[in-house]
Amino acid sequence: MTLADLVRRHRVVISAGSGGVGKTTVAASIALWGALQGRRTAVLTIDPARRLATSLGLETLGHEPREISPALFAAQGLAPRAPLSAMMLDQKGAWDALVHRYAPPDARERILANAFYQHLSQTFAGSQEYMAIEQLCLLVDSGDYDLVVVDTPPTRHALDFLEAPKRIDDFLDRSVIKWFVGPSLSAGWSALRAVNKTASFLLHRLEQATGVSALSEISDFFASMSGLFENFHERIERASEVLRGDGTAFVVISSPEEQVLGDAEYLAGKMAELRMPLKGVVLNRVHPEQEDGPGTDPDDAAAVEALVARAVGAKDARGLVANFVDFQTLARGEQLRIEQFRDGLPERVPLVEVPNFSHDVHDLAALAAMHAHLFADADVVAA
Ligand SMILES: Nc1ncnc2c1ncn2[C@@H]1O[C@H](COP(=O)(O)OP(=O)(O)O)[C@@H](O)[C@H]1O
Ligand SMILES: [Mg+2]
């Protein structure tokens, strides 16, 4: 199995991994490949770098998927055989849309105007992750796409994404909600704390998580939301179903640095536990080792120095050579770590390497240039 096979055989591809490793870039590149191959594709990006957003036609906000105009492709010499739509996750907008979809009509405005709701929808731990999953479900259920590629939020802990549905579900657990809408609340925080240890613990957590201490706001929020929760639980079930479905492939993006690889390994283990198995790995920003030629053995630095000195003069030769030897040592270390990482992966999980380019990857042509590495074995549609 190759990464190309993997993408071809799945309807949903989720790029996961630690922050800064290239999740957003790789997600966009995979989506572009899907469209070039003739699949109607959508990519959900989160916090894309500004220039990437611009090249995807996303400079204006809006939480609807938008087709990238053929002119943008043509300008970069690309001709996708199916449309590529891109959207940026707008967390606040996504929560509001959720309220609009699921809250009883008479409660909508009250929820939207509620200070606690506003806080929750913007800062609740896991809420951005949850909204990404919610959007993923909408894209999948729309039936408009053959391939949906999802970027994950730039959290330090990639696990947050996997656990978000459960966390929100726990948070909105009905027994908890009863506490907030129950009559005991009228007595205020302190009375409530004194009454019940569990309630006191929950309230403390809530205050900590949100910084909102106006009990009336919170109570009102839960009262207005109770109609929504019924439907919401089903949404969460649907989200788990999509994440765990056979048509969904988690691809872990990692760099070859020791610590990042360690995180990726941990993540892979957790994914298996949560029954959202890792199906592919992209090692991004790898420093390629020079396979042969003079100086590929760090020990013959002196010989290379003599060689380089002939070309650039003795003065510059030493620095250049030292640099080259360092690079080779780095590249070799990376290869060793990658081998080790590969050994720990199940046999059928494809692993591809993408080199560290000398430039940022922020336009469609640069995204297409990644295909030669991501899908080296497949027919790469030339830029
Ligand atoms: N293979 C690569 N070579 C060079 N730069 C890269 C490569 N992959 C990603 N980048 C750059 O690294 C930065 C971070 O990538 P990004 O996809 O935003 O990471 P993440 O989404 O994981 O935080 C971006 O500026 C991107 O252009
Ligand atoms: Mg990102």
Short mmCIF file of N, CA and C in Angstrom, two decimals, residues 204-334:
data_model
loop_
_atom_site.label_atom_id
_atom_site.label_comp_id
_atom_site.label_asym_id
_atom_site.label_seq_id
_atom_site.Cartn_x
_atom_site.Cartn_y
_atom_site.Cartn_z
N HIS A 204 -16.28 24.69 40.09
CA HIS A 204 -14.91 25.16 40.13
C HIS A 204 -14.25 24.94 38.77
N ARG A 205 -14.46 23.77 38.23
CA ARG A 205 -13.88 23.45 36.92
C ARG A 205 -14.40 24.42 35.86
N LEU A 206 -15.67 24.69 35.95
CA LEU A 206 -16.31 25.55 34.97
C LEU A 206 -15.77 26.97 35.06
N GLU A 207 -15.63 27.44 36.29
CA GLU A 207 -15.09 28.78 36.48
C GLU A 207 -13.68 28.86 35.90
N GLN A 208 -12.93 27.79 36.21
CA GLN A 208 -11.55 27.75 35.73
C GLN A 208 -11.49 27.71 34.22
N ALA A 209 -12.33 26.88 33.63
CA ALA A 209 -12.30 26.69 32.19
C ALA A 209 -12.76 27.92 31.45
N THR A 210 -13.64 28.68 32.06
CA THR A 210 -14.27 29.75 31.31
C THR A 210 -13.99 31.14 31.86
N GLY A 211 -13.66 31.22 33.12
CA GLY A 211 -13.46 32.52 33.72
C GLY A 211 -14.79 33.26 33.93
N VAL A 212 -15.88 32.61 33.58
CA VAL A 212 -17.18 33.26 33.77
C VAL A 212 -17.72 32.87 35.13
N SER A 213 -18.05 33.84 35.94
CA SER A 213 -18.52 33.47 37.26
C SER A 213 -19.93 33.98 37.51
N ALA A 214 -20.55 34.56 36.48
CA ALA A 214 -21.92 35.02 36.67
C ALA A 214 -22.85 33.81 36.57
N LEU A 215 -23.24 33.36 37.71
CA LEU A 215 -24.02 32.13 37.77
C LEU A 215 -25.30 32.23 36.96
N SER A 216 -25.92 33.38 36.98
CA SER A 216 -27.19 33.51 36.29
C SER A 216 -27.00 33.30 34.79
N GLU A 217 -25.90 33.81 34.26
CA GLU A 217 -25.62 33.62 32.83
C GLU A 217 -25.51 32.14 32.51
N ILE A 218 -24.78 31.46 33.40
CA ILE A 218 -24.53 30.04 33.13
C ILE A 218 -25.83 29.25 33.23
N SER A 219 -26.57 29.55 34.27
CA SER A 219 -27.83 28.86 34.47
C SER A 219 -28.76 29.10 33.29
N ASP A 220 -28.82 30.33 32.86
CA ASP A 220 -29.69 30.68 31.75
C ASP A 220 -29.23 29.99 30.46
N PHE A 221 -27.93 29.93 30.31
CA PHE A 221 -27.36 29.27 29.14
C PHE A 221 -27.84 27.82 29.07
N PHE A 222 -27.68 27.13 30.17
CA PHE A 222 -28.05 25.72 30.15
C PHE A 222 -29.56 25.53 30.00
N ALA A 223 -30.31 26.45 30.60
CA ALA A 223 -31.76 26.35 30.45
C ALA A 223 -32.15 26.53 28.98
N SER A 224 -31.56 27.51 28.31
CA SER A 224 -31.93 27.73 26.91
C SER A 224 -31.38 26.65 26.00
N MET A 225 -30.29 26.05 26.43
CA MET A 225 -29.64 25.07 25.59
C MET A 225 -30.27 23.68 25.69
N SER A 226 -31.08 23.46 26.74
CA SER A 226 -31.46 22.07 26.98
C SER A 226 -32.14 21.42 25.77
N GLY A 227 -32.85 22.21 24.99
CA GLY A 227 -33.48 21.65 23.79
C GLY A 227 -32.45 21.23 22.76
N LEU A 228 -31.35 21.95 22.78
CA LEU A 228 -30.31 21.68 21.79
C LEU A 228 -29.53 20.41 22.10
N PHE A 229 -29.40 20.15 23.40
CA PHE A 229 -28.55 19.02 23.79
C PHE A 229 -29.05 17.69 23.27
N GLU A 230 -30.36 17.55 23.21
CA GLU A 230 -30.93 16.30 22.72
C GLU A 230 -30.35 15.99 21.34
N ASN A 231 -30.42 16.97 20.46
CA ASN A 231 -29.92 16.77 19.10
C ASN A 231 -28.41 16.69 19.08
N PHE A 232 -27.82 17.41 19.99
CA PHE A 232 -26.38 17.51 19.99
C PHE A 232 -25.72 16.17 20.25
N HIS A 233 -26.32 15.41 21.14
CA HIS A 233 -25.74 14.12 21.46
C HIS A 233 -25.67 13.25 20.20
N GLU A 234 -26.70 13.30 19.40
CA GLU A 234 -26.70 12.55 18.14
C GLU A 234 -25.59 13.02 17.21
N ARG A 235 -25.39 14.34 17.20
CA ARG A 235 -24.31 14.89 16.36
C ARG A 235 -22.97 14.30 16.78
N ILE A 236 -22.80 14.21 18.08
CA ILE A 236 -21.52 13.72 18.58
C ILE A 236 -21.33 12.25 18.21
N GLU A 237 -22.42 11.50 18.29
CA GLU A 237 -22.35 10.10 17.87
C GLU A 237 -21.96 10.02 16.39
N ARG A 238 -22.56 10.89 15.59
CA ARG A 238 -22.28 10.90 14.15
C ARG A 238 -20.80 11.25 13.92
N ALA A 239 -20.31 12.20 14.71
CA ALA A 239 -18.91 12.60 14.58
C ALA A 239 -17.99 11.42 14.86
N SER A 240 -18.27 10.69 15.92
CA SER A 240 -17.44 9.54 16.25
C SER A 240 -17.51 8.50 15.15
N GLU A 241 -18.70 8.36 14.58
CA GLU A 241 -18.90 7.39 13.50
C GLU A 241 -18.03 7.75 12.29
N VAL A 242 -18.03 9.05 11.94
CA VAL A 242 -17.22 9.47 10.78
C VAL A 242 -15.74 9.28 11.08
N LEU A 243 -15.33 9.66 12.28
CA LEU A 243 -13.91 9.54 12.62
C LEU A 243 -13.45 8.09 12.59
N ARG A 244 -14.34 7.18 13.00
CA ARG A 244 -13.95 5.77 13.09
C ARG A 244 -14.31 4.96 11.87
N GLY A 245 -14.96 5.63 10.89
CA GLY A 245 -15.44 4.89 9.72
C GLY A 245 -14.33 4.30 8.88
N ASP A 246 -14.68 3.26 8.11
CA ASP A 246 -13.71 2.62 7.22
C ASP A 246 -13.22 3.57 6.15
N GLY A 247 -14.06 4.55 5.81
CA GLY A 247 -13.70 5.48 4.74
C GLY A 247 -12.78 6.59 5.20
N THR A 248 -12.40 6.58 6.48
CA THR A 248 -11.59 7.66 7.03
C THR A 248 -10.17 7.20 7.30
N ALA A 249 -9.21 8.00 6.86
CA ALA A 249 -7.81 7.66 7.11
C ALA A 249 -7.12 8.79 7.86
N PHE A 250 -6.58 8.46 9.00
CA PHE A 250 -5.73 9.41 9.72
C PHE A 250 -4.31 9.30 9.19
N VAL A 251 -3.76 10.42 8.80
CA VAL A 251 -2.37 10.43 8.34
C VAL A 251 -1.60 11.31 9.32
N VAL A 252 -0.58 10.75 9.91
CA VAL A 252 0.21 11.53 10.87
C VAL A 252 1.35 12.23 10.13
N ILE A 253 1.46 13.53 10.37
CA ILE A 253 2.55 14.30 9.80
C ILE A 253 3.57 14.50 10.92
N SER A 254 4.82 14.31 10.59
CA SER A 254 5.85 14.51 11.61
C SER A 254 7.10 15.05 10.93
N SER A 255 7.94 15.65 11.70
CA SER A 255 9.26 16.00 11.18
C SER A 255 10.21 14.92 11.70
N PRO A 256 11.41 14.83 11.14
CA PRO A 256 12.30 13.76 11.61
C PRO A 256 13.06 14.10 12.89
N GLU A 257 12.69 15.18 13.57
CA GLU A 257 13.38 15.49 14.82
C GLU A 257 12.97 14.49 15.90
N GLU A 258 13.93 14.25 16.78
CA GLU A 258 13.73 13.21 17.77
C GLU A 258 12.45 13.38 18.58
N GLN A 259 12.28 14.59 19.10
CA GLN A 259 11.14 14.78 19.98
C GLN A 259 9.81 14.71 19.24
N VAL A 260 9.80 15.27 18.03
CA VAL A 260 8.56 15.28 17.25
C VAL A 260 8.19 13.85 16.86
N LEU A 261 9.21 13.07 16.50
CA LEU A 261 8.96 11.66 16.17
C LEU A 261 8.42 10.91 17.38
N GLY A 262 8.96 11.24 18.54
CA GLY A 262 8.48 10.62 19.78
C GLY A 262 7.01 10.93 20.00
N ASP A 263 6.63 12.20 19.77
CA ASP A 263 5.22 12.59 19.90
C ASP A 263 4.36 11.83 18.91
N ALA A 264 4.88 11.67 17.69
CA ALA A 264 4.11 10.98 16.64
C ALA A 264 3.89 9.51 17.04
N GLU A 265 4.91 8.93 17.65
CA GLU A 265 4.81 7.54 18.07
C GLU A 265 3.74 7.39 19.15
N TYR A 266 3.77 8.32 20.09
CA TYR A 266 2.80 8.32 21.18
C TYR A 266 1.38 8.48 20.61
N LEU A 267 1.27 9.42 19.68
CA LEU A 267 -0.02 9.68 19.05
C LEU A 267 -0.54 8.44 18.34
N ALA A 268 0.35 7.75 17.63
CA ALA A 268 -0.04 6.55 16.89
C ALA A 268 -0.59 5.50 17.86
N GLY A 269 0.06 5.36 19.02
CA GLY A 269 -0.40 4.41 20.03
C GLY A 269 -1.78 4.76 20.54
N LYS A 270 -1.97 6.05 20.83
CA LYS A 270 -3.25 6.52 21.35
C LYS A 270 -4.36 6.33 20.31
N MET A 271 -4.01 6.57 19.05
CA MET A 271 -5.00 6.42 17.98
C MET A 271 -5.52 5.00 17.93
N ALA A 272 -4.61 4.06 18.08
CA ALA A 272 -5.01 2.65 18.05
C ALA A 272 -5.95 2.37 19.21
N GLU A 273 -5.60 2.92 20.39
CA GLU A 273 -6.44 2.72 21.57
C GLU A 273 -7.85 3.26 21.37
N LEU A 274 -7.93 4.41 20.72
CA LEU A 274 -9.22 5.07 20.53
C LEU A 274 -9.95 4.54 19.29
N ARG A 275 -9.41 3.50 18.69
CA ARG A 275 -9.98 2.90 17.49
C ARG A 275 -10.10 3.90 16.35
N MET A 276 -9.10 4.78 16.22
CA MET A 276 -9.02 5.66 15.06
C MET A 276 -7.63 5.45 14.50
N PRO A 277 -7.40 4.29 13.91
CA PRO A 277 -6.02 3.91 13.62
C PRO A 277 -5.34 4.78 12.57
N LEU A 278 -4.08 4.92 12.81
CA LEU A 278 -3.21 5.63 11.90
C LEU A 278 -3.07 4.78 10.63
N LYS A 279 -3.24 5.42 9.48
CA LYS A 279 -3.16 4.63 8.24
C LYS A 279 -2.02 5.06 7.33
N GLY A 280 -1.40 6.20 7.63
CA GLY A 280 -0.27 6.63 6.80
C GLY A 280 0.58 7.63 7.56
N VAL A 281 1.83 7.78 7.14
CA VAL A 281 2.73 8.72 7.80
C VAL A 281 3.45 9.56 6.74
N VAL A 282 3.50 10.86 6.98
CA VAL A 282 4.30 11.74 6.13
C VAL A 282 5.41 12.33 7.00
N LEU A 283 6.63 12.05 6.63
CA LEU A 283 7.74 12.70 7.33
C LEU A 283 8.13 13.90 6.50
N ASN A 284 7.89 15.07 7.08
CA ASN A 284 8.05 16.30 6.33
C ASN A 284 9.34 17.01 6.73
N ARG A 285 9.86 17.78 5.83
CA ARG A 285 11.07 18.57 6.04
C ARG A 285 12.28 17.70 6.40
N VAL A 286 12.41 16.63 5.65
CA VAL A 286 13.55 15.74 5.84
C VAL A 286 14.74 16.31 5.08
N HIS A 287 15.93 16.21 5.69
CA HIS A 287 17.14 16.66 5.00
C HIS A 287 17.73 15.49 4.25
N PRO A 288 17.69 15.55 2.93
CA PRO A 288 18.13 14.38 2.16
C PRO A 288 19.65 14.20 2.23
N GLU A 289 20.02 12.96 2.38
CA GLU A 289 21.44 12.62 2.46
C GLU A 289 21.99 12.49 1.05
N GLN A 290 23.18 12.99 0.82
CA GLN A 290 23.84 12.76 -0.48
C GLN A 290 24.26 11.30 -0.51
N GLU A 291 23.77 10.58 -1.50
CA GLU A 291 24.01 9.14 -1.50
C GLU A 291 25.45 8.78 -1.83
N ASP A 292 25.99 9.43 -2.85
CA ASP A 292 27.37 9.08 -3.20
C ASP A 292 28.10 10.32 -3.70
N GLY A 293 29.33 10.15 -4.05
CA GLY A 293 30.13 11.30 -4.47
C GLY A 293 31.08 11.67 -3.36
N PRO A 294 31.99 12.55 -3.65
CA PRO A 294 33.01 12.90 -2.67
C PRO A 294 32.39 13.56 -1.45
N GLY A 295 32.91 13.20 -0.30
CA GLY A 295 32.49 13.90 0.91
C GLY A 295 31.23 13.33 1.54
N THR A 296 30.63 12.30 0.94
CA THR A 296 29.43 11.74 1.57
C THR A 296 29.81 10.96 2.82
N ASP A 297 31.07 10.61 2.92
CA ASP A 297 31.57 10.03 4.15
C ASP A 297 32.20 11.16 4.95
N PRO A 298 31.62 11.45 6.15
CA PRO A 298 32.14 12.58 6.92
C PRO A 298 33.66 12.48 7.16
N ASP A 299 34.18 11.24 7.10
CA ASP A 299 35.60 11.07 7.38
C ASP A 299 36.51 11.61 6.29
N ASP A 300 35.99 11.71 5.06
CA ASP A 300 36.92 12.22 4.06
C ASP A 300 36.76 13.72 3.79
N ALA A 301 36.40 14.43 4.86
CA ALA A 301 36.25 15.87 4.76
C ALA A 301 37.49 16.54 4.18
N ALA A 302 38.65 16.04 4.55
CA ALA A 302 39.90 16.67 4.09
C ALA A 302 40.00 16.59 2.56
N ALA A 303 39.64 15.42 2.03
CA ALA A 303 39.71 15.24 0.58
C ALA A 303 38.76 16.21 -0.13
N VAL A 304 37.55 16.34 0.44
CA VAL A 304 36.58 17.24 -0.18
C VAL A 304 37.07 18.67 -0.09
N GLU A 305 37.66 18.98 1.05
CA GLU A 305 38.12 20.35 1.23
C GLU A 305 39.11 20.72 0.13
N ALA A 306 40.00 19.78 -0.17
CA ALA A 306 40.97 20.02 -1.23
C ALA A 306 40.25 20.27 -2.56
N LEU A 307 39.20 19.45 -2.76
CA LEU A 307 38.44 19.56 -4.00
C LEU A 307 37.73 20.91 -4.10
N VAL A 308 37.07 21.28 -3.00
CA VAL A 308 36.31 22.53 -2.99
C VAL A 308 37.26 23.71 -3.09
N ALA A 309 38.43 23.58 -2.44
CA ALA A 309 39.40 24.67 -2.45
C ALA A 309 39.80 25.02 -3.88
N ARG A 310 39.87 24.01 -4.72
CA ARG A 310 40.23 24.25 -6.11
C ARG A 310 39.16 25.11 -6.80
N ALA A 311 37.92 24.91 -6.39
CA ALA A 311 36.84 25.65 -7.04
C ALA A 311 36.64 27.04 -6.47
N VAL A 312 36.64 27.16 -5.15
CA VAL A 312 36.27 28.46 -4.55
C VAL A 312 37.43 29.14 -3.82
N GLY A 313 38.57 28.50 -3.77
CA GLY A 313 39.69 29.09 -3.04
C GLY A 313 39.70 28.58 -1.61
N ALA A 314 40.87 28.48 -1.04
CA ALA A 314 41.05 27.85 0.28
C ALA A 314 40.28 28.57 1.37
N LYS A 315 40.13 29.89 1.21
CA LYS A 315 39.53 30.68 2.27
C LYS A 315 38.09 30.24 2.56
N ASP A 316 37.30 30.04 1.53
CA ASP A 316 35.90 29.67 1.72
C ASP A 316 35.70 28.17 1.87
N ALA A 317 36.70 27.43 1.44
CA ALA A 317 36.50 25.98 1.36
C ALA A 317 36.20 25.35 2.72
N ARG A 318 36.95 25.78 3.74
CA ARG A 318 36.79 25.12 5.04
C ARG A 318 35.36 25.26 5.58
N GLY A 319 34.85 26.47 5.55
CA GLY A 319 33.50 26.72 6.06
C GLY A 319 32.46 25.93 5.28
N LEU A 320 32.60 25.94 3.96
CA LEU A 320 31.65 25.23 3.11
C LEU A 320 31.63 23.74 3.42
N VAL A 321 32.83 23.22 3.57
CA VAL A 321 32.93 21.78 3.81
C VAL A 321 32.37 21.42 5.18
N ALA A 322 32.70 22.26 6.17
CA ALA A 322 32.19 21.99 7.52
C ALA A 322 30.67 21.96 7.49
N ASN A 323 30.12 22.91 6.74
CA ASN A 323 28.68 23.00 6.60
C ASN A 323 28.11 21.74 5.98
N PHE A 324 28.76 21.29 4.94
CA PHE A 324 28.31 20.11 4.22
C PHE A 324 28.37 18.86 5.11
N VAL A 325 29.48 18.77 5.84
CA VAL A 325 29.63 17.60 6.72
C VAL A 325 28.54 17.61 7.80
N ASP A 326 28.25 18.80 8.34
CA ASP A 326 27.18 18.92 9.34
C ASP A 326 25.85 18.45 8.76
N PHE A 327 25.61 18.89 7.54
CA PHE A 327 24.35 18.55 6.88
C PHE A 327 24.24 17.04 6.71
N GLN A 328 25.34 16.44 6.27
CA GLN A 328 25.35 14.98 6.08
C GLN A 328 25.10 14.25 7.40
N THR A 329 25.71 14.78 8.46
CA THR A 329 25.56 14.14 9.77
C THR A 329 24.10 14.24 10.22
N LEU A 330 23.53 15.42 10.01
CA LEU A 330 22.12 15.64 10.36
C LEU A 330 21.23 14.69 9.56
N ALA A 331 21.49 14.64 8.25
CA ALA A 331 20.68 13.80 7.36
C ALA A 331 20.78 12.33 7.77
N ARG A 332 21.98 11.91 8.12
CA ARG A 332 22.18 10.51 8.50
C ARG A 332 21.44 10.19 9.80
N GLY A 333 21.54 11.12 10.76
CA GLY A 333 20.82 10.95 12.03
C GLY A 333 19.32 10.83 11.79
N GLU A 334 18.81 11.68 10.91
CA GLU A 334 17.38 11.64 10.61
C GLU A 334 17.01 10.29 10.01
#
